[in-house]
Structures are given as structure tokens and as C-alpha cells.
Amino acid sequence: MNLSAFRTGATLSISTGMILILFSFLGGKEDLFLLLNHDLGSSADFFFKYFTHAGDGIFWVPVALYFIFYKRKLLPLILSSIILSTLLVQTGKKIIYPNEARPTAAIESTLQSPIHTVKGVTVHSNNSFPSGHTTTAFSLFLLGCLLLPYTYFWLIGFTAALLAGYSRIYLAQHFPLDVGAGIICAYITVYLSLQIQKVFNKKWDR
């Protein structure tokens, strides 16, 4: 496992997540959302409308299938990541902050403070915290850092995960606070899953 790349990816992820959370509390999560939700034009609308799917939970399916057929010794890592990320996100959405309002439901759009939405994207109104898409995107990024033998994967992977997280703000689906929390959930997910994998490795090495 590429622990060096994982540490780099984890440092970037934790720093980004904490900055979003800190700025949300210091400046107000609604004001930070309006700042980052700015309309960037039709090209950005098209890009983020589709790139946001990089955080879809369905991506776990091909990942799991690959490891089932080709890397079974790493299944504890992958299955733990799927289970833990789901538990963390759903606990936040359904138990800790049930029915937390999303931006369009929490903020009144005015001429002075317009909320940018993208045509063809269904905007949800509740279960805002944390962002599940962000958790999935950053979990996959951190797993890639850990498992792929490419020194600079973290650069491309982090950029892709960050764009997937930002897409949730741009499409008015989540507050930056939700995205920051999603990033932290991803780190917790992969860190704990790595510890679970280490336990299995010790059992198999006996």
C-alpha cells in the first residue's frame, strides 16, 4: 500500500474539509454558500451537471466487483469503506441532523442574493448534512492514493474529488459546511477501513 501518497491525500482532504467548516462558522454557512454558488456560465453549468455524478454511490459497485474478482485480500478495506461511509452519511442525515434544510429551502433567493440553479437538475430540499456525494468522491480518492502505484495520483485525484464536492454547491444541492463534513467523513471512513484491513492482514500472515 502507498502510505506516503495516502498521507498526502489525507492531509489535503482534512485541510480542505476543516477550512470549509471553519469558514462556514466564521462567515455564516449561508453567506459562504452564496459566495461559492456564483453563476460561472453555461459551460460550467454543463460540466457540473454531469461531473457531479462522480460522487454517485453507484461507483462503489464496479469497485467492489473488481476487488471481489481480482484483489480479494483487500476486500475488508473496500467493504468497510462502503459500509462506514454509508453509516456516517446516513447517521448525519437521518439521526444527528434529520431533515436539515438544503440551500434553496433555507435561503430566500432575492435579486441581491440570487441562488444559482442549473436547468435540468432536480434540487432537493432536505437531508443536507453531510454531503453523500462528497463523501463518496473523497473516499474513492483516498483509496486511490492508498492502492494505486502512481506517485502523483493524488494531484489528479484530489482535483477530481474537489470538483465533485464543489459541484454540490454549484448545483445548489449543499452548503459548503455539508461538503466539508463529507470530506471529513471520507477521511474517517478510509482511515478506519485501513485499520480493519491491517487486522485481517495479521490474521492471514499467521
Short mmCIF file of C-alpha atoms in Angstrom, two decimals:
data_model
loop_
_atom_site.label_atom_id
_atom_site.label_comp_id
_atom_site.label_asym_id
_atom_site.label_seq_id
_atom_site.Cartn_x
_atom_site.Cartn_y
_atom_site.Cartn_z
CA MET A 1 0.00 0.00 0.00
CA ASN A 2 1.16 3.51 -0.81
CA LEU A 3 1.01 5.01 2.68
CA SER A 4 3.04 8.06 1.65
CA ALA A 5 0.52 9.03 -1.04
CA PHE A 6 -2.33 8.32 1.38
CA ARG A 7 -0.83 10.69 3.94
CA THR A 8 -0.54 13.38 1.28
CA GLY A 9 -4.14 12.86 0.16
CA ALA A 10 -5.36 12.76 3.75
CA THR A 11 -3.57 16.00 4.63
CA LEU A 12 -5.09 17.78 1.62
CA SER A 13 -8.53 16.37 2.39
CA ILE A 14 -8.54 17.18 6.11
CA SER A 15 -7.19 20.70 5.47
CA THR A 16 -9.85 21.40 2.83
CA GLY A 17 -12.65 19.99 4.95
CA MET A 18 -11.64 21.93 8.04
CA ILE A 19 -11.27 25.18 6.07
CA LEU A 20 -14.80 24.81 4.69
CA ILE A 21 -16.19 24.03 8.13
CA LEU A 22 -14.27 26.87 9.82
CA PHE A 23 -15.24 29.46 7.21
CA SER A 24 -18.86 28.31 7.40
CA PHE A 25 -18.95 29.01 11.12
CA LEU A 26 -16.94 32.24 10.99
CA GLY A 27 -18.68 33.81 8.00
CA GLY A 28 -22.02 32.04 8.13
CA LYS A 29 -22.82 28.95 6.10
CA GLU A 30 -25.46 30.75 4.03
CA ASP A 31 -23.16 33.65 3.09
CA LEU A 32 -20.35 31.27 2.14
CA PHE A 33 -22.78 29.26 0.04
CA LEU A 34 -23.94 32.35 -1.85
CA LEU A 35 -20.32 33.33 -2.47
CA LEU A 36 -19.38 29.93 -3.92
CA ASN A 37 -22.69 29.32 -5.74
CA HIS A 38 -21.96 32.14 -8.19
CA ASP A 39 -23.09 31.57 -11.80
CA LEU A 40 -19.99 30.71 -13.86
CA GLY A 41 -21.76 30.46 -17.22
CA SER A 42 -23.29 27.82 -19.47
CA SER A 43 -20.08 25.79 -19.86
CA ALA A 44 -19.77 25.42 -16.08
CA ASP A 45 -23.46 24.56 -15.86
CA PHE A 46 -22.98 21.74 -18.37
CA PHE A 47 -19.78 20.47 -16.78
CA PHE A 48 -21.00 20.37 -13.17
CA LYS A 49 -24.42 18.99 -14.14
CA TYR A 50 -22.71 15.81 -15.28
CA PHE A 51 -19.48 15.76 -13.30
CA THR A 52 -21.42 15.73 -10.04
CA HIS A 53 -22.19 12.07 -10.81
CA ALA A 54 -18.54 11.30 -10.00
CA GLY A 55 -19.80 11.17 -6.42
CA ASP A 56 -22.70 8.80 -7.06
CA GLY A 57 -22.82 5.81 -4.75
CA ILE A 58 -23.20 3.53 -7.79
CA PHE A 59 -19.44 3.86 -8.34
CA TRP A 60 -18.93 1.56 -5.37
CA VAL A 61 -20.40 -1.33 -7.40
CA PRO A 62 -17.65 -1.67 -10.06
CA VAL A 63 -15.00 -1.02 -7.42
CA ALA A 64 -16.36 -3.80 -5.20
CA LEU A 65 -16.71 -6.19 -8.14
CA TYR A 66 -13.12 -5.58 -9.22
CA PHE A 67 -11.79 -6.43 -5.77
CA ILE A 68 -14.09 -9.45 -5.44
CA PHE A 69 -12.66 -10.97 -8.62
CA TYR A 70 -9.07 -9.70 -8.64
CA LYS A 71 -7.99 -8.45 -5.20
CA ARG A 72 -9.86 -10.49 -2.61
CA LYS A 73 -7.29 -9.91 0.10
CA LEU A 74 -8.24 -6.22 0.03
CA LEU A 75 -11.98 -6.84 0.31
CA PRO A 76 -12.07 -5.89 4.03
CA LEU A 77 -10.75 -2.44 3.07
CA ILE A 78 -13.29 -1.90 0.29
CA LEU A 79 -16.32 -3.37 2.04
CA SER A 80 -15.52 -1.46 5.22
CA SER A 81 -15.28 1.75 3.20
CA ILE A 82 -18.67 1.16 1.62
CA ILE A 83 -20.32 0.31 4.94
CA LEU A 84 -18.67 3.03 7.04
CA SER A 85 -19.23 5.82 4.51
CA THR A 86 -22.90 4.87 4.25
CA LEU A 87 -23.30 4.71 8.04
CA LEU A 88 -21.60 8.05 8.63
CA VAL A 89 -23.59 9.87 5.97
CA GLN A 90 -26.95 8.38 6.88
CA THR A 91 -26.37 8.92 10.61
CA GLY A 92 -25.75 12.60 9.88
CA LYS A 93 -28.72 12.94 7.56
CA LYS A 94 -31.29 10.88 9.44
CA ILE A 95 -30.26 10.92 13.12
CA ILE A 96 -27.98 13.85 14.05
CA TYR A 97 -29.46 16.41 11.65
CA PRO A 98 -32.74 14.92 10.40
CA ASN A 99 -34.40 16.89 7.59
CA GLU A 100 -31.73 19.62 7.66
CA ALA A 101 -32.78 22.18 5.05
CA ARG A 102 -30.76 22.46 1.85
CA PRO A 103 -29.84 25.88 0.40
CA THR A 104 -32.97 26.54 -1.68
CA ALA A 105 -35.17 25.68 1.29
CA ALA A 106 -33.09 27.60 3.86
CA ILE A 107 -32.30 30.76 1.89
CA GLU A 108 -34.75 33.12 0.25
CA SER A 109 -33.45 33.93 -3.23
CA THR A 110 -33.54 37.67 -3.99
CA LEU A 111 -32.12 39.97 -6.66
CA GLN A 112 -29.36 40.92 -4.21
CA SER A 113 -28.69 37.31 -3.15
CA PRO A 114 -29.71 35.03 -6.03
CA ILE A 115 -29.31 31.26 -5.77
CA HIS A 116 -27.88 29.79 -8.95
CA THR A 117 -29.51 26.58 -10.12
CA VAL A 118 -28.93 24.60 -13.30
CA LYS A 119 -31.71 23.71 -15.70
CA GLY A 120 -32.50 20.01 -15.73
CA VAL A 121 -31.13 19.38 -12.23
CA THR A 122 -33.68 18.47 -9.57
CA VAL A 123 -32.80 20.47 -6.48
CA HIS A 124 -33.50 18.70 -3.19
CA SER A 125 -34.84 20.49 -0.14
CA ASN A 126 -33.82 18.47 2.93
CA ASN A 127 -31.32 15.95 4.40
CA SER A 128 -28.49 18.34 3.67
CA PHE A 129 -25.81 17.38 6.21
CA PRO A 130 -23.38 15.90 5.29
CA SER A 131 -22.90 15.62 1.52
CA GLY A 132 -23.02 11.97 0.49
CA HIS A 133 -21.65 12.67 -2.99
CA THR A 134 -18.64 14.39 -1.46
CA THR A 135 -18.05 11.53 0.96
CA THR A 136 -18.08 9.01 -1.89
CA ALA A 137 -15.81 11.10 -4.15
CA PHE A 138 -13.20 11.70 -1.44
CA SER A 139 -13.38 8.12 -0.16
CA LEU A 140 -12.58 6.87 -3.66
CA PHE A 141 -9.81 9.45 -3.96
CA LEU A 142 -8.19 8.37 -0.68
CA LEU A 143 -8.50 4.70 -1.59
CA GLY A 144 -6.84 5.52 -4.91
CA CYS A 145 -3.97 7.21 -3.07
CA LEU A 146 -3.60 4.12 -0.92
CA LEU A 147 -3.84 1.46 -3.61
CA LEU A 148 -2.65 2.88 -6.93
CA PRO A 149 1.09 2.72 -7.68
CA TYR A 150 1.25 6.22 -9.13
CA THR A 151 3.30 8.80 -7.26
CA TYR A 152 1.27 11.79 -8.40
CA PHE A 153 -2.22 10.27 -8.47
CA TRP A 154 -3.09 12.48 -5.50
CA LEU A 155 -2.86 15.57 -7.74
CA ILE A 156 -5.39 14.37 -10.31
CA GLY A 157 -7.49 12.52 -7.76
CA PHE A 158 -7.74 15.45 -5.38
CA THR A 159 -8.71 17.81 -8.20
CA ALA A 160 -11.45 15.45 -9.38
CA ALA A 161 -12.79 14.88 -5.84
CA LEU A 162 -12.73 18.61 -5.10
CA LEU A 163 -14.64 19.40 -8.30
CA ALA A 164 -17.21 16.74 -7.40
CA GLY A 165 -17.59 18.32 -3.96
CA TYR A 166 -17.82 21.84 -5.39
CA SER A 167 -20.45 20.68 -7.88
CA ARG A 168 -22.80 20.08 -4.94
CA ILE A 169 -22.52 23.75 -4.02
CA TYR A 170 -22.67 24.99 -7.61
CA LEU A 171 -25.84 22.97 -8.27
CA ALA A 172 -27.40 24.35 -5.04
CA GLN A 173 -27.64 20.87 -3.51
CA HIS A 174 -25.47 21.50 -0.45
CA PHE A 175 -23.87 24.13 1.75
CA PRO A 176 -20.05 24.32 1.91
CA LEU A 177 -20.45 23.07 5.51
CA ASP A 178 -22.05 19.88 4.19
CA VAL A 179 -19.22 19.41 1.70
CA GLY A 180 -16.57 19.98 4.38
CA ALA A 181 -18.26 17.44 6.64
CA GLY A 182 -18.45 15.00 3.73
CA ILE A 183 -14.69 15.28 3.24
CA ILE A 184 -14.03 14.58 6.92
CA CYS A 185 -16.41 11.60 6.78
CA ALA A 186 -14.40 10.26 3.84
CA TYR A 187 -11.14 10.50 5.77
CA ILE A 188 -12.64 8.79 8.82
CA THR A 189 -14.07 6.10 6.54
CA VAL A 190 -10.82 5.22 4.81
CA TYR A 191 -8.66 5.56 7.93
CA LEU A 192 -10.85 3.15 9.91
CA SER A 193 -11.13 0.80 6.93
CA LEU A 194 -7.34 0.72 6.69
CA GLN A 195 -7.12 -0.31 10.33
CA ILE A 196 -9.65 -3.09 9.70
CA GLN A 197 -7.59 -4.28 6.72
CA LYS A 198 -4.48 -4.38 8.90
CA VAL A 199 -6.26 -6.65 11.39
CA PHE A 200 -7.15 -9.08 8.59
CA ASN A 201 -3.60 -8.92 7.22
CA LYS A 202 -2.21 -10.01 10.58
CA LYS A 203 -4.62 -12.95 10.75
CA TRP A 204 -3.69 -14.09 7.25
CA ASP A 205 0.03 -13.76 7.94
CA ARG A 206 -0.07 -16.12 10.90
#
